[in-house]
Coordinates of C-alpha atoms in Angstrom, one line a residue:
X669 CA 89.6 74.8 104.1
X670 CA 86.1 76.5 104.3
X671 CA 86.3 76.6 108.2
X672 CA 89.6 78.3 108.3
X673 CA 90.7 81.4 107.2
X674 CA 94.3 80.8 105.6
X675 CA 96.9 84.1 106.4
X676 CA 98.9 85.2 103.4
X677 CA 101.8 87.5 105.2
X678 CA 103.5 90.3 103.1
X679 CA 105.3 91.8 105.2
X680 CA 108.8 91.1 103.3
X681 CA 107.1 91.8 100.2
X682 CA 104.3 94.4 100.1
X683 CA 105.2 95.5 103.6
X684 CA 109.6 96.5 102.5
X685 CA 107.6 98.6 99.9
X686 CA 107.1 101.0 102.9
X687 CA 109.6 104.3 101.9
X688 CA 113.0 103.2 103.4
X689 CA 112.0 99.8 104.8
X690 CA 114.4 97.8 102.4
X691 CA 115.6 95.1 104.1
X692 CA 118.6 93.0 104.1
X693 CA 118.7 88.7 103.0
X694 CA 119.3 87.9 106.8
X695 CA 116.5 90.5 108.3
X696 CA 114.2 89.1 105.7
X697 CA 115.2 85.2 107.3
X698 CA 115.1 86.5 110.9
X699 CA 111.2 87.7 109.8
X700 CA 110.3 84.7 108.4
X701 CA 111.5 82.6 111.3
X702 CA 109.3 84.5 113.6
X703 CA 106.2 84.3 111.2
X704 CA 107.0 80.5 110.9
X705 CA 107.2 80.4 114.8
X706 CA 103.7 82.1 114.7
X707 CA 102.3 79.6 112.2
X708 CA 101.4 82.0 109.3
X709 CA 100.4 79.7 106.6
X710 CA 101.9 81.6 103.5
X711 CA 104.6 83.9 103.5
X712 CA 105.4 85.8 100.0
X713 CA 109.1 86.3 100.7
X714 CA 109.7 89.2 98.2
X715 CA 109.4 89.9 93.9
X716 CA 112.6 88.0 93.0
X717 CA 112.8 89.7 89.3
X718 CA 113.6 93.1 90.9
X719 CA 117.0 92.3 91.8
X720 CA 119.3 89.8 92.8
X721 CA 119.8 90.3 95.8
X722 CA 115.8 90.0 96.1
X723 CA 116.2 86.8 94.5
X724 CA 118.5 85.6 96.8
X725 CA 116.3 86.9 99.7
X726 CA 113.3 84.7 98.3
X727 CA 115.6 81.6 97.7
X728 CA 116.8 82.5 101.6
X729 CA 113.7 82.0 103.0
X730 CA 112.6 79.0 100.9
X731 CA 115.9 77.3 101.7
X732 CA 115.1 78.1 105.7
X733 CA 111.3 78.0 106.2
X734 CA 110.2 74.5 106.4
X735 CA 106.8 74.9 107.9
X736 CA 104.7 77.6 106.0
X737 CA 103.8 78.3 101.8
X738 CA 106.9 80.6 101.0
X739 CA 105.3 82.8 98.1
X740 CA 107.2 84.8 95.0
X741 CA 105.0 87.6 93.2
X742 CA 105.5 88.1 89.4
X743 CA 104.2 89.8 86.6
X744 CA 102.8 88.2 84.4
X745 CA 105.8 88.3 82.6
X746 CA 108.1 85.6 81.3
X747 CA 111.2 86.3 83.1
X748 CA 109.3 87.1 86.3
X749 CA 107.3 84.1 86.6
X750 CA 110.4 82.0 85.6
X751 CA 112.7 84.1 88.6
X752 CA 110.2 83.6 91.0
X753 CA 110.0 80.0 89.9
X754 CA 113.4 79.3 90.3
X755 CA 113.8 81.5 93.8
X756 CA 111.1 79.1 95.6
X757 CA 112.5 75.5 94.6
X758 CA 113.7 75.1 97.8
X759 CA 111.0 75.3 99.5
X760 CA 109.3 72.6 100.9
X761 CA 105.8 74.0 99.7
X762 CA 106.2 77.0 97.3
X763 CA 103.7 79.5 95.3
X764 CA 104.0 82.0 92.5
X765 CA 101.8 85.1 92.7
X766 CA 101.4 86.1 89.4
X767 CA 98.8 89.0 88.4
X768 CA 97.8 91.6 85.9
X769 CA 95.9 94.7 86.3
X770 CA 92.2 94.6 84.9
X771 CA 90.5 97.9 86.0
X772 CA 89.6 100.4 82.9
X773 CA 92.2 102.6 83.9
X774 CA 95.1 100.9 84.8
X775 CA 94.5 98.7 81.1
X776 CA 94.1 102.0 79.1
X777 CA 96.9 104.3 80.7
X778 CA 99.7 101.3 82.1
X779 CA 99.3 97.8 80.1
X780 CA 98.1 99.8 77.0
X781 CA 96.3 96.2 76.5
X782 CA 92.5 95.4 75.1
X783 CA 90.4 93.0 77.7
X784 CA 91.2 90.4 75.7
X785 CA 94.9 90.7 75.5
X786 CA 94.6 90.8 79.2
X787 CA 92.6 87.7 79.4
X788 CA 94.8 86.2 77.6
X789 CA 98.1 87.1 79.1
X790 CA 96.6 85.9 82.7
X791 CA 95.4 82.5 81.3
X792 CA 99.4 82.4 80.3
X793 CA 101.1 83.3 82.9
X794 CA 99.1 80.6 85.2
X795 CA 100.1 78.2 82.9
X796 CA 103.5 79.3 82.5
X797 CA 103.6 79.3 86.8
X798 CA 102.2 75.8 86.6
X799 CA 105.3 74.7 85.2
X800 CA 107.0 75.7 88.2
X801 CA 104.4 74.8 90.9
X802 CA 100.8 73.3 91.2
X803 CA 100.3 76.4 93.8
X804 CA 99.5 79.4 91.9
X805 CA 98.2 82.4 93.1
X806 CA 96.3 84.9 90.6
X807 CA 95.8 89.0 91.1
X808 CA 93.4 90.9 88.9
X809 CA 95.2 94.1 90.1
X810 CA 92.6 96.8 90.8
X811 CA 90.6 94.6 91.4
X812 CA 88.4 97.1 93.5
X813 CA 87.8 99.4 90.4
X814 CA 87.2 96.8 87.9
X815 CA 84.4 95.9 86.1
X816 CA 82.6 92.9 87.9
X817 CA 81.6 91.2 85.4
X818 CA 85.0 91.5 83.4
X819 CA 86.4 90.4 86.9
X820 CA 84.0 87.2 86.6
X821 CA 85.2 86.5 82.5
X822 CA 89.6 86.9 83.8
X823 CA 89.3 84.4 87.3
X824 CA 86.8 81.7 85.4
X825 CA 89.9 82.0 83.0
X826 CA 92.5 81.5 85.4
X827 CA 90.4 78.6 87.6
X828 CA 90.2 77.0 84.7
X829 CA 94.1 77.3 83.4
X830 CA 94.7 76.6 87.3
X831 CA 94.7 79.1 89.9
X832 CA 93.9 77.5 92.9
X833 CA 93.7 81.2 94.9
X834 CA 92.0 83.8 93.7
X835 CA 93.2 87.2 95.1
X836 CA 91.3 90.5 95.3
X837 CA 93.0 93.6 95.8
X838 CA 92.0 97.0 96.7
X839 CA 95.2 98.2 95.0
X840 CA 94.5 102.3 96.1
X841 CA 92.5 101.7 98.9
X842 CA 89.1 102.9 97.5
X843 CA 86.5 100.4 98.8
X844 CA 84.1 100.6 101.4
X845 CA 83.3 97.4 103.5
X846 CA 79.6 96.6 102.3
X847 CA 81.2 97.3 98.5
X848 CA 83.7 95.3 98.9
X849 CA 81.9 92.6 100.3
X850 CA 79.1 92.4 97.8
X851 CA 82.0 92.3 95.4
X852 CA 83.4 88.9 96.8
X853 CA 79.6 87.5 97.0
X854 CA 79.2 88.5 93.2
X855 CA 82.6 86.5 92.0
X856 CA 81.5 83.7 94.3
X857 CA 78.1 83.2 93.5
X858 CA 78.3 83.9 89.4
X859 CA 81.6 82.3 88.6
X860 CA 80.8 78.4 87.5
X861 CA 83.8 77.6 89.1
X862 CA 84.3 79.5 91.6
X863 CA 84.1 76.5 94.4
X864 CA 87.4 75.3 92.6
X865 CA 89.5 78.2 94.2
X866 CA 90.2 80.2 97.4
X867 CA 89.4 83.2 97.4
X868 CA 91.6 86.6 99.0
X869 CA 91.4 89.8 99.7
X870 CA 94.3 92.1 99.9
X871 CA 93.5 95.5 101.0
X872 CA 95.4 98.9 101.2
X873 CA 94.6 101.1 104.2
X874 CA 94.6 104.6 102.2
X875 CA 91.0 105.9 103.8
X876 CA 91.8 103.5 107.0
X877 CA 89.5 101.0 106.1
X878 CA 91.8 97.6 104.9
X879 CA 91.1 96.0 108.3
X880 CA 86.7 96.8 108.0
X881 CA 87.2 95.7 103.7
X882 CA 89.0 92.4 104.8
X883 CA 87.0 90.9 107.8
X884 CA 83.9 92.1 105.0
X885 CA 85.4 90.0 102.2
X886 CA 85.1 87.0 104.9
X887 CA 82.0 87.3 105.7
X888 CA 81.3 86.9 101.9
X889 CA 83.0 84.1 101.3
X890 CA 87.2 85.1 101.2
X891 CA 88.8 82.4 103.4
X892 CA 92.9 84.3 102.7
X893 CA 93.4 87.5 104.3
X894 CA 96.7 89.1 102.6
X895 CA 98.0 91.2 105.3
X896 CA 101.3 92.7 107.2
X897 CA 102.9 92.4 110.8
X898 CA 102.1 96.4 112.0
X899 CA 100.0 97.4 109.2
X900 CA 103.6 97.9 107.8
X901 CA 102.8 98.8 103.5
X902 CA 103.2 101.8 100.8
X903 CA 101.3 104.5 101.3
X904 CA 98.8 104.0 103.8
X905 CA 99.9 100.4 104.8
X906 CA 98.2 97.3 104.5
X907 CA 95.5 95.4 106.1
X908 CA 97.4 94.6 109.8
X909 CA 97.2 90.5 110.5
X910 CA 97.5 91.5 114.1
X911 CA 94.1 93.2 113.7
X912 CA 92.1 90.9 111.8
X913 CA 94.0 87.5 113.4
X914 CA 92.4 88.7 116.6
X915 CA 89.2 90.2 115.2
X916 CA 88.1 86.7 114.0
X917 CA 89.0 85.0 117.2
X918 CA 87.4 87.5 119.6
X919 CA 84.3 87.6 117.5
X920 CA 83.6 83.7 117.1
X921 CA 80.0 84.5 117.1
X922 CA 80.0 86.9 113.9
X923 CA 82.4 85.6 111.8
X924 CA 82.6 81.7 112.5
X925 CA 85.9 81.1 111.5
X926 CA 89.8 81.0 113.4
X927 CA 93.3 80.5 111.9
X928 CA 96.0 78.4 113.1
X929 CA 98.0 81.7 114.4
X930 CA 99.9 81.1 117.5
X931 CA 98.8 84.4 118.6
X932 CA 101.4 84.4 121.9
X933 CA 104.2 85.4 119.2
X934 CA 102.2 88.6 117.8
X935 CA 104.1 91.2 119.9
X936 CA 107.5 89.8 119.5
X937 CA 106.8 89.4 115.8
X938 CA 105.6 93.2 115.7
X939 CA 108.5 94.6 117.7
X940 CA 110.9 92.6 115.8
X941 CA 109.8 94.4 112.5
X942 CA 109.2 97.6 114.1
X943 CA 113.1 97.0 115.0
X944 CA 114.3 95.8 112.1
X945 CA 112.6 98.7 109.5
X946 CA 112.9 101.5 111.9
X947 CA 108.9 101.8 111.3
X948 CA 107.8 102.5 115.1
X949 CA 104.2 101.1 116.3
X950 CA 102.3 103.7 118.0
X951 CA 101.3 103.7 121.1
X952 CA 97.7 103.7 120.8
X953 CA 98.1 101.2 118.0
X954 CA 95.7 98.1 118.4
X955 CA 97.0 95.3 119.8
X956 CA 100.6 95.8 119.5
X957 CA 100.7 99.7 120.7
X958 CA 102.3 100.2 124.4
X959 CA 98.9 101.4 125.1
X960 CA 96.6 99.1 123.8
X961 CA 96.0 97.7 127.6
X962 CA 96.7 100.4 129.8
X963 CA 93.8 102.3 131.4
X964 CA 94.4 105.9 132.9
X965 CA 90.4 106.0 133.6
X966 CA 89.4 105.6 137.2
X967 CA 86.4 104.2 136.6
X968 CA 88.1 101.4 134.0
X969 CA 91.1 101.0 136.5
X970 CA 88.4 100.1 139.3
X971 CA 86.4 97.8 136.8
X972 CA 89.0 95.9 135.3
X973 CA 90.5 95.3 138.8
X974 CA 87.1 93.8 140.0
X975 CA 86.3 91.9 136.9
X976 CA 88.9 92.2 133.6
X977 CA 86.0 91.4 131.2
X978 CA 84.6 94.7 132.2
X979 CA 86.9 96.8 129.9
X980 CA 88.8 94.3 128.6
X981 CA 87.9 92.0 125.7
X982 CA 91.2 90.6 125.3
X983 CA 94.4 89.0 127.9
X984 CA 97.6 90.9 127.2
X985 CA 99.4 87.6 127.7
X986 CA 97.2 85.9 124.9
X987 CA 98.9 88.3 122.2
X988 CA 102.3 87.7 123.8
X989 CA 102.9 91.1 125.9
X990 CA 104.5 89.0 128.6
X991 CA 107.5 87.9 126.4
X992 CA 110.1 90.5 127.5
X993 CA 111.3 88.9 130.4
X994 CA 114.7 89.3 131.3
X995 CA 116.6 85.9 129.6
X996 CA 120.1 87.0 129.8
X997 CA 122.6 88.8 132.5
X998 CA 125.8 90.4 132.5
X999 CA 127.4 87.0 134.2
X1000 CA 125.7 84.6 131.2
X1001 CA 128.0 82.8 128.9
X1002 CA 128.8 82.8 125.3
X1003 CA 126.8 79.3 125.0
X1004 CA 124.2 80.3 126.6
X1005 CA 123.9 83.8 124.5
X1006 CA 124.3 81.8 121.5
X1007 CA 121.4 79.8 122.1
X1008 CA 119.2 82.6 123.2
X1009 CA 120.2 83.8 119.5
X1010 CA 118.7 80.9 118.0
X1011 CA 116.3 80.6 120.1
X1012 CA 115.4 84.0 118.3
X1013 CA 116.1 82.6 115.0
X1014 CA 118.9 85.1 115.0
X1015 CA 121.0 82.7 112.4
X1016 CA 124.7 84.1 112.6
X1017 CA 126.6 83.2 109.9
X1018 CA 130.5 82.8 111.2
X1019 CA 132.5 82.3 114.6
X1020 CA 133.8 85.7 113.8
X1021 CA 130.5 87.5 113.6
X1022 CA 129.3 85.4 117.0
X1023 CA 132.3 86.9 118.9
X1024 CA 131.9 90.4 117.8
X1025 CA 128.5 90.2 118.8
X1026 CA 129.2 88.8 122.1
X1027 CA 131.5 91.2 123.3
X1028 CA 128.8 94.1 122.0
X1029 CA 126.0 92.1 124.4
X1030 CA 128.9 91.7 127.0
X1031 CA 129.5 95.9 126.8
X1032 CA 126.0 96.1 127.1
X1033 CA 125.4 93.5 130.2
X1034 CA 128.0 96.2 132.0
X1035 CA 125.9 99.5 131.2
X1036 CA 122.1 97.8 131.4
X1037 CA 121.8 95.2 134.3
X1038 CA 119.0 93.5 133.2
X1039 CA 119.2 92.0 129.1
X1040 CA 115.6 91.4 127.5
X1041 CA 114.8 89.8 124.0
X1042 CA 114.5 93.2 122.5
X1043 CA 117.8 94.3 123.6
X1044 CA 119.1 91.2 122.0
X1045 CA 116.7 91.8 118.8
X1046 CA 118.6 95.7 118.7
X1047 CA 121.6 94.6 118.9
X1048 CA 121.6 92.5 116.0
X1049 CA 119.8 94.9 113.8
X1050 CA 122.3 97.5 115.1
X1051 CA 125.2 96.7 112.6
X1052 CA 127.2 100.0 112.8
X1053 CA 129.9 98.7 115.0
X1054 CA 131.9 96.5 112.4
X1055 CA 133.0 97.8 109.2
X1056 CA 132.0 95.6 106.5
X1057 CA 132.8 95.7 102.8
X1058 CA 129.2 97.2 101.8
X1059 CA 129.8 99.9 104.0
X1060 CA 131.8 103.3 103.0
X1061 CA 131.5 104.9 106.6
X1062 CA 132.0 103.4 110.1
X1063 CA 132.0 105.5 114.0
X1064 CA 135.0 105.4 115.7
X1065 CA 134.3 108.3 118.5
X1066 CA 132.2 110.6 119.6
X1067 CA 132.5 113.5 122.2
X1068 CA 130.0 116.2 123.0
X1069 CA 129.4 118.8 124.9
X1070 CA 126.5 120.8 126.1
X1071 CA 126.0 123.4 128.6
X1072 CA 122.8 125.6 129.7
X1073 CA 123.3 129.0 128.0
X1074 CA 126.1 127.4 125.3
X1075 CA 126.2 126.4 122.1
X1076 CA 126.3 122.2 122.1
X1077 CA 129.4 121.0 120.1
X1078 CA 129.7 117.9 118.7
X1079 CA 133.6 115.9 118.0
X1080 CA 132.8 113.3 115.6
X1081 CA 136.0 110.8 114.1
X1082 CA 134.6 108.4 111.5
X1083 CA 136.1 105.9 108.9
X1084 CA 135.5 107.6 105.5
X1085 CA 136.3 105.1 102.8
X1086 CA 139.2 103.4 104.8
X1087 CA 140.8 107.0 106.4
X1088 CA 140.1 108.2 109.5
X1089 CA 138.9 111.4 109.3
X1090 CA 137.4 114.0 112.5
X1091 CA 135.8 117.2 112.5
X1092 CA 133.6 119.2 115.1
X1093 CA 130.8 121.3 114.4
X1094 CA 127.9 123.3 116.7
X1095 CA 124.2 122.9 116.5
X1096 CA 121.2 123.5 118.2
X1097 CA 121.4 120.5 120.5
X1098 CA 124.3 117.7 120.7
X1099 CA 122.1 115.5 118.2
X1100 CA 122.0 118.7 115.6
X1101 CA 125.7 119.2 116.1
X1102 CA 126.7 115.6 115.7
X1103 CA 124.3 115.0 112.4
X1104 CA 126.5 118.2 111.1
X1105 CA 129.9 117.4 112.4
X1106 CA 129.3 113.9 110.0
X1107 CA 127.9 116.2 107.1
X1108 CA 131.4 118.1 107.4
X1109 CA 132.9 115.0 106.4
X1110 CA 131.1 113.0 104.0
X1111 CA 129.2 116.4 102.2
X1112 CA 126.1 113.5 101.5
X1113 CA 123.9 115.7 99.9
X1114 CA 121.2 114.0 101.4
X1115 CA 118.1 115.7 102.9
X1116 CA 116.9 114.4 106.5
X1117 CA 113.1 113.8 106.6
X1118 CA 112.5 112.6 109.8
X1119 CA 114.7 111.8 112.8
X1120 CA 113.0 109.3 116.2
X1121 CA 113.5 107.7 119.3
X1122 CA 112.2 105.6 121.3
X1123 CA 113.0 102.9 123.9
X1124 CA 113.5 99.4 123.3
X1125 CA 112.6 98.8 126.9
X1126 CA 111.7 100.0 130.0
X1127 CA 113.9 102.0 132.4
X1128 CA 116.4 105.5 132.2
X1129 CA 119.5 102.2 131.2
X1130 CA 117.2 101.1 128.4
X1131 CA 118.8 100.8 125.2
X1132 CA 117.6 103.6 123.3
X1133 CA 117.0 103.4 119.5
X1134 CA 117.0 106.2 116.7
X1135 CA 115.7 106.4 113.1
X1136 CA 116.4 108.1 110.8
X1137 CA 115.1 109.3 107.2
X1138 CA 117.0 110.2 104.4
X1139 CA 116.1 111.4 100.7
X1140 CA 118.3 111.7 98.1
X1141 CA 117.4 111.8 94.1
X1142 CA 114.4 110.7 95.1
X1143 CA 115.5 107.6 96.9
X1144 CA 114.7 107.5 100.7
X1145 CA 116.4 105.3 103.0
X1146 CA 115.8 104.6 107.0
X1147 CA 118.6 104.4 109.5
X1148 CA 118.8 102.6 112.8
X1149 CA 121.0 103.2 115.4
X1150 CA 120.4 101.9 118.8
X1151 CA 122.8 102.3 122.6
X1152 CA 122.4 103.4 125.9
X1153 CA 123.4 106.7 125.3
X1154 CA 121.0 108.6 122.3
X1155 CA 123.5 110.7 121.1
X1156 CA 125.7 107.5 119.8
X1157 CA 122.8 105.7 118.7
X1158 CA 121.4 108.7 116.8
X1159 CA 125.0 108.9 115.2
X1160 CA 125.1 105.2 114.3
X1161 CA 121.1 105.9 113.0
X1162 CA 122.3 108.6 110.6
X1163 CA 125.5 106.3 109.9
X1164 CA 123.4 103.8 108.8
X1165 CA 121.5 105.8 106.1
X1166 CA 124.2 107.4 104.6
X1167 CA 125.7 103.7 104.2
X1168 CA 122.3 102.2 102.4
X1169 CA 122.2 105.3 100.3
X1170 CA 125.8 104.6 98.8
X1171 CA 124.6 100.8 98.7
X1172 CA 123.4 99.5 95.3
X1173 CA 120.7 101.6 93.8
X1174 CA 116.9 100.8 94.9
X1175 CA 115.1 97.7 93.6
X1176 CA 112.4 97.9 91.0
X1177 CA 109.0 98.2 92.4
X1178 CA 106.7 94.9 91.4
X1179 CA 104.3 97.2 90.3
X1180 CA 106.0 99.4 87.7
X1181 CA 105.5 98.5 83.9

């Protein structure tokens, strides 16, 4: 194991704890196909004690994967360890995450517990995880502001009860990367047992450092990087796998080490999650941004031209920037759509949801002449055109109007709760005016915090697709919307929200006492 460095993905986990980045059982499975299809060795699939429908997500993806570690974090708590035992029985290789928080602080103002309460109740909860799987995963939460040497008494515990990874986390994002380095070197070299565990590092990006802490921790010993497709996390984010998967192979000579990432599938796994939580990559983003290999320079043009090692250190094709080629037509079959689906790992459930989305791609294939994975990707996430029984609003039709020197008006008939209901209403642009025609009619209460666009691909007939944000009694939800003409996919965006916030109230956050 020494001369590989394992990736631990949390993007469905740590990653949906992103403001408004809830996702759905099936956009959790269509994730987890494409980080199986990369190869990511351990996937933690969710916290199946917050709900049950985050239960089922984690028994989902266990039932599904059948090539990577699917994960379930817990408390260490009885009926979390016990949920997240039961969610990952499928699975053909499962973990528990279980951890506890051990920094002054968080034991004094949260837990309320002594040291040695805490000791004790991470001893148990390995134990207790042991019953369900020899692969447990321990967490000294906060680990970053802890007391090393109280760090070094709670993982020779958990070794001991049976741990076999040993996670550090920089819970708030606080470390430094020579700090938290010599931290991992300390645990390593002064814990008797520390050569019976792997250990981790799981780093939060709050002073842009997760990426720096992480490839640190590995070159003091961590051989698991805990990280998320986009950077995608609370706060700040998380450490991005995109960054340090290609760090470590770019730099053989510092760091010595490689994963077993197919690295090909890295952009269609980041545009499949920037799709799917509305969460857009930007473009100067590394590795995955649109401009993270485009050179406006003259002088970089001219060198890379002559020689591309000049001003490049990496192949665009080698992280998969070539995999949007056109796959599909507006003469291509249902078959053959169908198994560009699961090709995909687009799983659809019923005959009935396979048609519907067929004649969407078919209306499609007549407005955009050439189809691309993305489009396909969209399509599915884009949900707004069938009415299903978690939804309370649904768009029938939309008309707008806009002239130079004229108010835009917006005419806007939607499905309220069964009845079909219209209104029309002016704004200051035909997006304004739709967003409060739909207001008119459903009266939300619900504050919009941000509203995007962006292209799926290339080209004036691209799909275009909208997000938007939406706060209400302090729960924020994202909305996606995506067609060929912004205005309808803006509607479908803001749609979307107003559906999820009438959904069943937010999940409990892993973290919360």
């Amino acid at each position: 194991m020494n001369d590989s460095l394992i990736i631990f993905d949390t993007t469905l986990r740590d990653g949906e704890q992103s403001p408004g980045a809830s996702m759905t059982k099936e956009e959790k499975i269509r994730i987890a196909k494409q980080l199986e299809k990369m190869r990511v060795n351990v996937i933690e699939a969710g916290f199946p004690a917050a709900s049950i429908g985050d239960f089922e997500a984690v028994q989902a993806v266990a039932s599904t994967v059948k090539d990577s570690t699917i994960c379930g974090l817990a408390r260490a708590v009885e009926n979390d360890i016990r949920r997240a035992g039961e969610a990952i029985k499928p699975a053909n290789s499962g973990r528990i995450h279980t951890f506890i928080a051990t920094s002054p602080i968080h034991m004094e103002k949260k837990l309320r517990m002594s040291p040695d309460e805490v000791v004790e109740r991470a001893v148990w909860a390995v134990k207790l995880a042991r019953q369900y799987t020899d692969n447990v995963e321990f967490s000294p939460e906060d680990a970053g502001r802890s007391n090393p040497d109280f760090l070094c008494r709670v993982i020779e515990a958990v070794i001991e009860a049976g741990a076999g990874t040993i996670n550090i986390p920089d819970t708030v994002g606080y470390n430094v990367p020579e700090q938290f380095g010599a931290l991992f070197k300390h645990l390593i070299s002064n814990i008797p047992n520390s050569d019976k565990a792997i250990f981790s590092a799981h780093c939060h990006n709050d002073l842009g450092l997760a990426v720096a802490n992480s490839l640190s921790a590995v070159q003091n010993g961590a051989r698991q990087i805990e990280c998320t497709i986009n950077g995608l996390g609370e706060r700040a984010g998380n450490t991005a796998l995109e960054e340090v998967v290609m760090a470590v192979k770019t730099r053989q000579d510092v760091f010595g080490i490689d994963t077993q990432i197919n690295t090909q599938e890295i952009v269609p796994a980041s545009k499949l999650v920037a799709n799917i939580t509305g969460f857009a990559v930007q473009p100067n983003k590394a590795i995955v941004g649109a401009n993270a290999f485009a050179h406006e320079s003259g002088i970089h043009q001219d060198g890379v031209l002559k020689h591309r090692e000049t001003y490049e250190i990496m192949r665009a094709e080698d992280v998969g920037w070539t995999a949007n080629k056109m796959v599909l037509g507006k003469h291509s079959g249902r078959n053959a759509f169908k198994t560009r689906l699961e090709e995909l790992g687009i799983v659809i459930e019923t005959e009935q949801e396979l048609n519907e989305l067929f004649v969407r791609f078919k209306d499609l294939a007549d407005r955009k002449h050439e189809i691309y994975d993305e489009d396909i990707q969209a399509l599915v996430t884009d949900n707004n055109t069938v009415m299903t029984e978690n939804e309370s609003y649904k768009l029938v039709s939309l008309k707008v109007s806009t002239e130079t020197g004229e108010q835009p008006q917006a005419q806007v008939t939607l499905w309220v709760e069964g009845d079909e209901v219209q209104a029309t209403a002016q704004g200051g642009g035909v997006v304004d005016a739709t967003f409060k025609a739909i207001e008119s009619m459903v009266n939300s209460g619900a504050s919009l915090e941000l509203y995007s666009v962006s292209n799926v691909t290339n080209g004036t007939d691209s799909l275009g697709e909208t997000t938007v944000r939406m706060e209400k009694a302090g729960r924020i939800v994202n909305g996606q919307g995506s067609d060929t003409d912004i205005v309808t996919a803006s509607a479908k965006a803001y749609i979307n929200a107003l559906n999820k916030l009438k959904a069943d109230p937010q999940k409990a956050h892993p973290q919360s006492v």
